[in-house]
């Protein structure tokens, strides 16, 4: 006997856009400063990319 197929539709709970994506815009920061968090994460990712590029350049 096989399990019945799941036919229920599930609500999408994950965001469709990354918080670090430049096109993401947060509209309600009344209870939390998400904008600052996003800014810090973008800066961290930029530093990480720069360090990786510098390491690749030095390895040549």
Tab-separated table of C-alpha atoms in Angstrom:
chain	number	residue	atom	x	y	z
A	1	UNK	CA	0.000	0.000	0.000
A	2	UNK	CA	1.395	3.402	-0.939
A	3	UNK	CA	0.945	6.697	0.872
A	4	UNK	CA	-1.741	8.987	-0.538
A	5	UNK	CA	-0.538	11.904	-2.620
A	6	UNK	CA	-0.490	15.251	-0.906
A	7	UNK	CA	-2.934	17.477	-2.728
A	8	UNK	CA	-3.158	20.420	-0.338
A	9	UNK	CA	-1.669	23.697	-1.438
A	10	UNK	CA	0.957	25.090	0.872
A	11	UNK	CA	1.415	28.756	1.614
A	12	UNK	CA	4.790	30.154	0.623
A	13	UNK	CA	6.536	31.191	3.830
A	14	UNK	CA	10.025	31.955	2.601
A	15	UNK	CA	10.812	35.395	1.203
A	16	UNK	CA	10.994	35.564	-2.552
A	17	UNK	CA	13.877	38.023	-2.406
A	18	UNK	CA	17.090	37.995	-0.381
A	19	UNK	CA	17.494	40.697	2.235
A	20	UNK	CA	20.921	41.467	0.831
A	21	UNK	CA	19.557	42.001	-2.686
A	22	UNK	CA	19.871	45.676	-3.660
A	23	UNK	CA	16.324	45.700	-5.053
A	24	UNK	CA	14.879	44.687	-1.663
A	25	UNK	CA	13.159	47.598	0.087
A	26	UNK	CA	11.982	47.328	3.673
A	27	UNK	CA	8.981	49.546	4.338
A	28	UNK	CA	8.126	49.163	8.028
A	29	UNK	CA	10.995	49.687	10.445
A	30	UNK	CA	8.878	50.951	13.353
A	31	UNK	CA	9.634	47.994	15.614
A	32	UNK	CA	13.077	46.981	14.381
A	33	UNK	CA	15.900	48.565	12.463
A	34	UNK	CA	16.058	46.069	9.645
A	35	UNK	CA	17.451	48.712	7.294
A	36	UNK	CA	20.611	48.964	9.420
A	37	UNK	CA	20.891	45.178	9.496
A	38	UNK	CA	20.607	45.007	5.712
A	39	UNK	CA	23.172	47.798	5.312
A	40	UNK	CA	25.650	46.020	7.615
A	41	UNK	CA	25.161	42.717	5.773
A	42	UNK	CA	25.725	44.378	2.390
A	43	UNK	CA	28.910	45.982	3.730
A	44	UNK	CA	30.070	42.640	5.129
A	45	UNK	CA	29.426	40.909	1.801
A	46	UNK	CA	31.299	43.672	-0.069
A	47	UNK	CA	34.296	43.294	2.285
A	48	UNK	CA	34.191	39.522	1.878
A	49	UNK	CA	34.164	39.840	-1.920
A	50	UNK	CA	37.038	42.340	-1.822
A	51	UNK	CA	39.117	40.045	0.400
A	52	UNK	CA	38.457	37.115	-1.949
A	53	UNK	CA	39.506	39.190	-4.963
A	54	UNK	CA	42.657	40.376	-3.194
A	55	UNK	CA	43.520	36.816	-2.196
A	56	UNK	CA	43.036	35.646	-5.779
A	57	UNK	CA	45.228	38.479	-7.066
A	58	UNK	CA	47.976	37.722	-4.548
A	59	UNK	CA	47.845	34.003	-5.383
A	60	UNK	CA	48.719	34.706	-9.030
